[in-house]
Backbone as CSV, one residue per row, in Angstrom:
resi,resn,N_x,N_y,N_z,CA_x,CA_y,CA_z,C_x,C_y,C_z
1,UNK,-21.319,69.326,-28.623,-21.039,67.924,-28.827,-19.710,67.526,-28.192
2,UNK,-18.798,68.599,-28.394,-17.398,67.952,-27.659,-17.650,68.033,-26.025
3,UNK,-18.433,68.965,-25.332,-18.804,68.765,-23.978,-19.064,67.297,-24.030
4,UNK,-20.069,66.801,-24.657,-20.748,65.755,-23.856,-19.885,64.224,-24.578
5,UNK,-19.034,64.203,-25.676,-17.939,63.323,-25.472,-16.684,63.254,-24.341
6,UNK,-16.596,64.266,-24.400,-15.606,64.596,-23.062,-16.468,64.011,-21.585
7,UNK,-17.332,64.295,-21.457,-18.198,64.103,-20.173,-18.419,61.974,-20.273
8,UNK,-18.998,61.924,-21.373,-18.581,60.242,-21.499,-18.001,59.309,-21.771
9,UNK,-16.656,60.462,-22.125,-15.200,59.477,-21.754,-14.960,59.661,-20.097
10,UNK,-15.359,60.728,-19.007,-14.883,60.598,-17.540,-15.718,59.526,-17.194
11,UNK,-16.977,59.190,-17.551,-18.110,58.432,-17.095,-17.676,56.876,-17.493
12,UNK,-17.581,56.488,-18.618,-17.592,54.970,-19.329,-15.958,54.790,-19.722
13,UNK,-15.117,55.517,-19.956,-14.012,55.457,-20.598,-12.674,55.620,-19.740
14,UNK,-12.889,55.386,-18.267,-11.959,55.909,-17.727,-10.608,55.955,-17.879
15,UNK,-10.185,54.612,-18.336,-8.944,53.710,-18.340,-8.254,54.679,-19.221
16,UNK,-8.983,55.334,-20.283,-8.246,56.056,-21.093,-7.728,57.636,-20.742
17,UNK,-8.295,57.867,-19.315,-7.694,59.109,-18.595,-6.812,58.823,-17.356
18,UNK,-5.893,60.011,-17.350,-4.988,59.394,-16.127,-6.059,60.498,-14.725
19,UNK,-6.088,59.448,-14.098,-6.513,59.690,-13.041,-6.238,60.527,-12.079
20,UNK,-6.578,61.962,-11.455,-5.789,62.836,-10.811,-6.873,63.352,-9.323
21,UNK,-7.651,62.764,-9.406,-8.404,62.515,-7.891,-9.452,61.979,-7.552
22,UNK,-10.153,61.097,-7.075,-11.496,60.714,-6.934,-11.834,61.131,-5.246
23,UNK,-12.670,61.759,-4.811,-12.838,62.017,-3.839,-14.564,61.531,-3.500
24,UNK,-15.654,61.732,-2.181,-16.502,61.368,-2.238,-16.754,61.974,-0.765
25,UNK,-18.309,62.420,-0.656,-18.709,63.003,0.419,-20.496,62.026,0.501
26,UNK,-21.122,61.918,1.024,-22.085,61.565,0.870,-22.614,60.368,0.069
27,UNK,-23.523,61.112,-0.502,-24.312,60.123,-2.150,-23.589,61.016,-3.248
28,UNK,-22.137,61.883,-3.263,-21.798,62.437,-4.153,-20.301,61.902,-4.109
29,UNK,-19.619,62.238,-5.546,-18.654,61.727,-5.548,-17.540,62.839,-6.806
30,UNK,-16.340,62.903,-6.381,-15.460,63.694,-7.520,-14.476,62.915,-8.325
31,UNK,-15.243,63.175,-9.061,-14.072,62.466,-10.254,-13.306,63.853,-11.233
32,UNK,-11.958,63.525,-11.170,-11.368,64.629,-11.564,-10.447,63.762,-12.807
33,UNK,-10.076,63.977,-13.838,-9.471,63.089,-14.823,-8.628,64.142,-15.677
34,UNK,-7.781,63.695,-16.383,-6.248,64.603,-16.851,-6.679,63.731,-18.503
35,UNK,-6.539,64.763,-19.236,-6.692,64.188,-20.648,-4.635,64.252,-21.296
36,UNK,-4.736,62.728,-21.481,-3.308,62.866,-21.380,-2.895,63.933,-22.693
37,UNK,-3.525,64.121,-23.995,-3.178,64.863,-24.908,-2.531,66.379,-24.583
38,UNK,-3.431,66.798,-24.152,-3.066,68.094,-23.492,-3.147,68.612,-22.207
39,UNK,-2.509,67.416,-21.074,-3.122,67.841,-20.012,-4.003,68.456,-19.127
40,UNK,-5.117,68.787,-19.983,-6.341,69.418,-19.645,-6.870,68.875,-18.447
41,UNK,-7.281,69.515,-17.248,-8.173,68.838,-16.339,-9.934,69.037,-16.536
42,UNK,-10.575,67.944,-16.048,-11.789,68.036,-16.696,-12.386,67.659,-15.099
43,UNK,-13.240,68.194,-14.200,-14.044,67.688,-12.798,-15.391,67.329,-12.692
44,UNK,-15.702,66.955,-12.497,-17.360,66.232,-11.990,-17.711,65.809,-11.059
45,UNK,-18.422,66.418,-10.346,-19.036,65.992,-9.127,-20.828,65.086,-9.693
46,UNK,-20.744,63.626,-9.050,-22.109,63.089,-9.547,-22.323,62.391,-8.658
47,UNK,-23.691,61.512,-8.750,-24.278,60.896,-7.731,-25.388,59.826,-8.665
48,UNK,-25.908,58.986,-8.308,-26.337,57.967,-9.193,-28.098,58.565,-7.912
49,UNK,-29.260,58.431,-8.892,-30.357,58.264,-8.344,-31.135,57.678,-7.197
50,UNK,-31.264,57.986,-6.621,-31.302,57.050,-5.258,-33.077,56.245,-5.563
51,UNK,-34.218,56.609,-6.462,-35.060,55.580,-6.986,-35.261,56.641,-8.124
52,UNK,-36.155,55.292,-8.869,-36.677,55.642,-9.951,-38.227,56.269,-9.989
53,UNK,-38.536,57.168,-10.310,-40.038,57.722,-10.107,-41.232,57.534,-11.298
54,UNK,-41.327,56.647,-11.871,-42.105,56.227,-13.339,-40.790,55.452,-14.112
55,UNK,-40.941,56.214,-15.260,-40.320,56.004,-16.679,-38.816,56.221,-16.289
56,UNK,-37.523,55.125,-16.519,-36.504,55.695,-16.421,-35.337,55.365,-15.365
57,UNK,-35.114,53.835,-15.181,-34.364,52.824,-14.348,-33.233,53.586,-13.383
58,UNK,-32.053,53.801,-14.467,-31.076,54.130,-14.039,-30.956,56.181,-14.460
59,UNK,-30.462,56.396,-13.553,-30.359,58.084,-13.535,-29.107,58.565,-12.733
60,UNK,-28.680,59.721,-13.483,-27.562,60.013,-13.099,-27.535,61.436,-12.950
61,UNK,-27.099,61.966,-11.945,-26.978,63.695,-12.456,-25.511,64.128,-12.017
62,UNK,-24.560,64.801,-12.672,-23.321,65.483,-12.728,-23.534,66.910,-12.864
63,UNK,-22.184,67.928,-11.965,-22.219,68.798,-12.553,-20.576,68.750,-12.726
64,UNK,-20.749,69.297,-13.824,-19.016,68.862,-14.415,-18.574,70.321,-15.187
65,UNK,-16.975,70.406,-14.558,-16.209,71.474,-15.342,-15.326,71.385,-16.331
66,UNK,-15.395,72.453,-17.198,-14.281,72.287,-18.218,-12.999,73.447,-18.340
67,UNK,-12.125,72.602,-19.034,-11.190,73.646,-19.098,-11.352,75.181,-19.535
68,UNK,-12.051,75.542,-19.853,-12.593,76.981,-20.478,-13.059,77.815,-19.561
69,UNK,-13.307,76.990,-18.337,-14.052,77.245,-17.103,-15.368,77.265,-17.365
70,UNK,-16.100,76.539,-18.439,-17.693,76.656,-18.363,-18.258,74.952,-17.428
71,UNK,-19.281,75.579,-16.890,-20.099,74.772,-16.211,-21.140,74.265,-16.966
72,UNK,-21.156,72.347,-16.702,-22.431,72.012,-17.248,-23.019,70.702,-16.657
73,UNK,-24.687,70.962,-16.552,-25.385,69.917,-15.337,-25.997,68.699,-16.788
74,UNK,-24.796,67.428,-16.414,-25.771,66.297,-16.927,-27.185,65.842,-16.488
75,UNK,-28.053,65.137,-17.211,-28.699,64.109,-16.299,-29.342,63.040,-17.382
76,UNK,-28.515,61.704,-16.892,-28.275,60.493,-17.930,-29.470,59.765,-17.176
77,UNK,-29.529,59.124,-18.346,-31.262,58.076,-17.765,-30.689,56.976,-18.883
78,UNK,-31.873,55.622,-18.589,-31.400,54.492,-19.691,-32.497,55.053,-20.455
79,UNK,-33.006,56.017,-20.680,-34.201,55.580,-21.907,-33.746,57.091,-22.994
80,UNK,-33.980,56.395,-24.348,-33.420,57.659,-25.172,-34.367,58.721,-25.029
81,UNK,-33.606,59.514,-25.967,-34.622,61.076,-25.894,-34.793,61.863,-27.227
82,UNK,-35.771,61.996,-27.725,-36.057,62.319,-28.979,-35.960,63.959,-29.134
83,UNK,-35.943,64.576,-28.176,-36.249,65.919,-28.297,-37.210,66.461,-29.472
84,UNK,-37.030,68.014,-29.134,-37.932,68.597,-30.599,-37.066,68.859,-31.872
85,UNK,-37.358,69.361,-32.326,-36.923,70.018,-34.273,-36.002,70.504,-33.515
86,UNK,-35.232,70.803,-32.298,-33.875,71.758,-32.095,-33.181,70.294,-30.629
87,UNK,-33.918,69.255,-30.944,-32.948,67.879,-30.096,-33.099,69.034,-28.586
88,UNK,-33.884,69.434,-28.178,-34.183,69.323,-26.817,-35.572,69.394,-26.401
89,UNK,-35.274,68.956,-25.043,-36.352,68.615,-23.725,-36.671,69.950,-22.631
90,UNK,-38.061,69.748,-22.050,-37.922,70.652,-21.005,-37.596,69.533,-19.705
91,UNK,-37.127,70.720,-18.463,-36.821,70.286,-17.497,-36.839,70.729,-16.090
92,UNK,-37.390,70.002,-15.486,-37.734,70.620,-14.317,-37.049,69.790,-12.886
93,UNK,-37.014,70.717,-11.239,-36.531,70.170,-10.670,-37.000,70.868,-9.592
94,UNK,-37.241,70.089,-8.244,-37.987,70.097,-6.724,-36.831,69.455,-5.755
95,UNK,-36.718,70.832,-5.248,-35.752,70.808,-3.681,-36.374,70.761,-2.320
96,UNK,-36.248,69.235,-2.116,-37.112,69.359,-0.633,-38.621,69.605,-0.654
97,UNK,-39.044,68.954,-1.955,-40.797,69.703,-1.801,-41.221,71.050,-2.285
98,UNK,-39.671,72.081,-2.061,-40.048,73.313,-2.572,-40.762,73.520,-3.551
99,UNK,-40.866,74.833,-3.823,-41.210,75.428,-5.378,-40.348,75.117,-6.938
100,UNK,-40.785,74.268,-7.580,-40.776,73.529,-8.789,-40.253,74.541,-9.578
101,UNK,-39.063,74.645,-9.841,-38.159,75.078,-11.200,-38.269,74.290,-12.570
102,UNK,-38.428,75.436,-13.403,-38.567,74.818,-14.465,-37.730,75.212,-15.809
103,UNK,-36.967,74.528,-16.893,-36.220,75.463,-17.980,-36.614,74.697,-19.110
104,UNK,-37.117,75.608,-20.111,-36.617,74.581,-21.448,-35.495,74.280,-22.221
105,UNK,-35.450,74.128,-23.166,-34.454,74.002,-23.935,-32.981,73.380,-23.700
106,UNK,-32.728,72.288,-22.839,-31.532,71.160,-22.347,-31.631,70.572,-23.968
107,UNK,-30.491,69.925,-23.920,-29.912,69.581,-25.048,-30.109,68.257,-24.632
108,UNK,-30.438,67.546,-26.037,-30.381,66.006,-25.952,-29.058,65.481,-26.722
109,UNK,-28.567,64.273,-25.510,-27.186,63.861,-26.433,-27.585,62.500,-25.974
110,UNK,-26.540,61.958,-26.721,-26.292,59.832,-26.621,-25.081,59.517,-26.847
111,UNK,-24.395,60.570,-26.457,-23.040,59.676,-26.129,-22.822,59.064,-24.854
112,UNK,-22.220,57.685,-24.516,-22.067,57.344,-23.215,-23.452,56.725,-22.773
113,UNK,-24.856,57.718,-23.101,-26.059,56.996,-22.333,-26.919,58.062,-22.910
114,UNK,-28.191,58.103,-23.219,-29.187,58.716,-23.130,-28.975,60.006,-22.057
115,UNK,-28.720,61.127,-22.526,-28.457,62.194,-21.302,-29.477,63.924,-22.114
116,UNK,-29.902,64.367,-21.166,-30.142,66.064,-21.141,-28.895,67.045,-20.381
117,UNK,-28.395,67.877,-20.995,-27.697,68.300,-20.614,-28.472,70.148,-20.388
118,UNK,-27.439,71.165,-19.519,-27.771,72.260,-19.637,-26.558,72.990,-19.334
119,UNK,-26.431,74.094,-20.370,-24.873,74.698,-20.149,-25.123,76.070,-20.098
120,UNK,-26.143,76.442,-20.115,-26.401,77.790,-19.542,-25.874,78.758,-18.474
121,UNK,-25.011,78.995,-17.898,-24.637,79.503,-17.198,-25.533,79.913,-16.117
122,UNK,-26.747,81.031,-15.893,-27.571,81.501,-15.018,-28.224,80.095,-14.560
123,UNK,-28.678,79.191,-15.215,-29.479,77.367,-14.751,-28.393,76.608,-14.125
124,UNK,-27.332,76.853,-14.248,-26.206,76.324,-13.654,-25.978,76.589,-12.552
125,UNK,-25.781,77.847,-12.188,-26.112,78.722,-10.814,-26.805,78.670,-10.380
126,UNK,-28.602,78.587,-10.375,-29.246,78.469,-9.852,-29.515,76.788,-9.376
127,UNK,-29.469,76.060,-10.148,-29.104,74.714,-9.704,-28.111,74.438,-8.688
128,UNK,-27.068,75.142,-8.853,-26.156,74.669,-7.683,-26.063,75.597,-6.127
129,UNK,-27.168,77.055,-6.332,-27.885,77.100,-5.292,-28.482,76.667,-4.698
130,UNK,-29.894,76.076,-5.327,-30.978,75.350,-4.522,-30.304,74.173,-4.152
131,UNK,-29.303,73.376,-4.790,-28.883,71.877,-4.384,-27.978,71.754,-3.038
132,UNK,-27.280,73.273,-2.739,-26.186,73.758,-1.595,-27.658,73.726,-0.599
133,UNK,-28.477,73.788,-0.897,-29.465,74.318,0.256,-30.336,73.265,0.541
134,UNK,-30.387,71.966,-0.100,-31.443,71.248,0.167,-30.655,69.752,0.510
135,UNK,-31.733,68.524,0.628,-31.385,67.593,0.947,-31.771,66.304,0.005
136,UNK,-32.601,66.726,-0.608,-33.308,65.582,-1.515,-33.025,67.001,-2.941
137,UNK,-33.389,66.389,-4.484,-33.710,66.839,-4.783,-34.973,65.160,-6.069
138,UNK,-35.974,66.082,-6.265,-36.575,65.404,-7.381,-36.035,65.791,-9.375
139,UNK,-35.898,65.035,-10.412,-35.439,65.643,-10.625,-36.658,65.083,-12.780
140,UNK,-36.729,65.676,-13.324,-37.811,65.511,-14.612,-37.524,65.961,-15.815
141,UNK,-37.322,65.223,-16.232,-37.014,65.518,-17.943,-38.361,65.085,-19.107
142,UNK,-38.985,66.243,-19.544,-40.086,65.589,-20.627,-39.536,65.629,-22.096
143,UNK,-39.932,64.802,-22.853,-39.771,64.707,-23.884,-40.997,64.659,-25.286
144,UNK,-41.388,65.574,-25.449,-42.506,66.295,-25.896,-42.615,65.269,-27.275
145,UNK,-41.658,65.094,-27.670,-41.708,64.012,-29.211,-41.875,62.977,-29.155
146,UNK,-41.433,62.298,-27.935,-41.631,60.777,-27.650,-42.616,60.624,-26.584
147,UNK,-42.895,61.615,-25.904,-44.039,61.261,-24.813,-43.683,60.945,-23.722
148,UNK,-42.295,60.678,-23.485,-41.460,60.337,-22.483,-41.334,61.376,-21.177
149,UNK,-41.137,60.865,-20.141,-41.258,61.440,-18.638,-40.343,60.910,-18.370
150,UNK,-39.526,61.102,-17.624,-38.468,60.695,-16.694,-38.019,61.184,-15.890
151,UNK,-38.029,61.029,-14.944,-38.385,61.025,-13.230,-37.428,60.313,-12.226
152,UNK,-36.191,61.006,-11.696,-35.806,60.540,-10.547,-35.365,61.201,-9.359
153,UNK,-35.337,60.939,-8.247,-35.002,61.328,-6.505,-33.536,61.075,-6.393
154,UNK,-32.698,62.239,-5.925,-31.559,62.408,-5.853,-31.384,62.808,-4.679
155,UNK,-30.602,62.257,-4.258,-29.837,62.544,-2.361,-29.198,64.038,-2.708
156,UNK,-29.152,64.666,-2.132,-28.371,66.128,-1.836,-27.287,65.774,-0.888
157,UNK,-26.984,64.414,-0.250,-26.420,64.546,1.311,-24.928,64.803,0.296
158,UNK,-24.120,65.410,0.806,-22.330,65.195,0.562,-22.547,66.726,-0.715
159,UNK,-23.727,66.679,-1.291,-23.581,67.894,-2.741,-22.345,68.699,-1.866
160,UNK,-22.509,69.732,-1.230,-21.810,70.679,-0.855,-20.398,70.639,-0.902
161,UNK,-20.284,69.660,-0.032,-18.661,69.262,0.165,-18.034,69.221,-1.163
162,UNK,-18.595,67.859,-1.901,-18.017,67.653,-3.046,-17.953,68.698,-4.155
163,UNK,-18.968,69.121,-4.480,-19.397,70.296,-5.475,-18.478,71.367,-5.236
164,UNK,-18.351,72.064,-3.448,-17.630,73.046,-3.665,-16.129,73.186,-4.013
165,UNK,-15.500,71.368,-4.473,-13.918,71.448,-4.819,-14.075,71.809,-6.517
166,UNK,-15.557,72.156,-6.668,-15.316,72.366,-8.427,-14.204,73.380,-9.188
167,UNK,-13.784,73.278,-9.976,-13.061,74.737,-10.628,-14.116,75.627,-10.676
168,UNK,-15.237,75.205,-11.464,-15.980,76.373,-11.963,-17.375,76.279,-10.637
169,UNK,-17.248,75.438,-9.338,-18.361,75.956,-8.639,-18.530,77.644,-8.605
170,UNK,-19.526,77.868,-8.524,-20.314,79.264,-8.433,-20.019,79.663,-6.909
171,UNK,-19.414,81.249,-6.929,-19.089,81.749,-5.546,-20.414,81.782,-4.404
């Protein structure tokens, strides 16, 4: 839970962080923010959906670091998410057409926006493999309790650049 308040104070709350870099490559962009309490730096590399594919207007996907050095991949949509008896969704994602990855268990949160999150470490890595390597990605969140699909197309162009100023990008 404190990940994903932290993640939607860099997103909606900015004014209340001091600002320590915004950079931008592509359809991606770095937002880097200083929590004035304890000077903590917090990074995110994100990109807003380039369309909507069904269910699910606005879409967002981040991968954002924390001070602890753990890695974790948002992906905010306007429509809520009910998850199961443990508040998560499965999730899946297509690089370039490739072969369809799939994980369960992303966490459902609502702070900031309707979001699935995944902090897994090994899904983290492998996500920010296939995304170094591709150009599009598709990207699907189901929601087994509500019936919900959500579906959006994400530019890959700039991922690399931006992604690789992460603290915790993957070697």
């Amino acid at each position: 839970m404190g990940r994903l308040l932290i993640a939607s104070l860099l997103l909606y709350a900015t004014p209340l962080w001091g600002q320590v870099e915004t950079a931008a490559s592509g359809d991606w962009a770095l937002r880097s923010r200083v929590n004035p309490v304890d000077d903590s730096v917090i990074d995110m590399a994100l990109s807003e959906a380039q369309e909507a594919l069904g269910a699910g207007g606005i879409g967002l996907l981040a991968f954002s670091c924390f001070p602890n050095g753990d890695a974790v991949v948002f992906y905010e949509t306007d429509l809520y998410l009910l998850g199961d008896e443990t508040d998560q969704v499965r999730a899946r994602y297509r690089v370039d057409g490739g072969r369809p990855r799939a994980w369960s268990g992303w966490s459902v949160g609502t702070l900031g926006g309707p979001n699935a999150y995944a902090d897994d470490a090994s899904v983290v890595r492998q996500m920010y493999a296939d995304f170094r390597r591709g150009s599009s990605v598709v990207m699907e969140l189901v929601d087994d309790a509500s019936g919900k699909v959500v579906r959006h197309r994400f530019s890959l162009r700039g991922f690399t650049a931006v992604s690789g100023r992460l603290a915790c990008a993957p070697g």
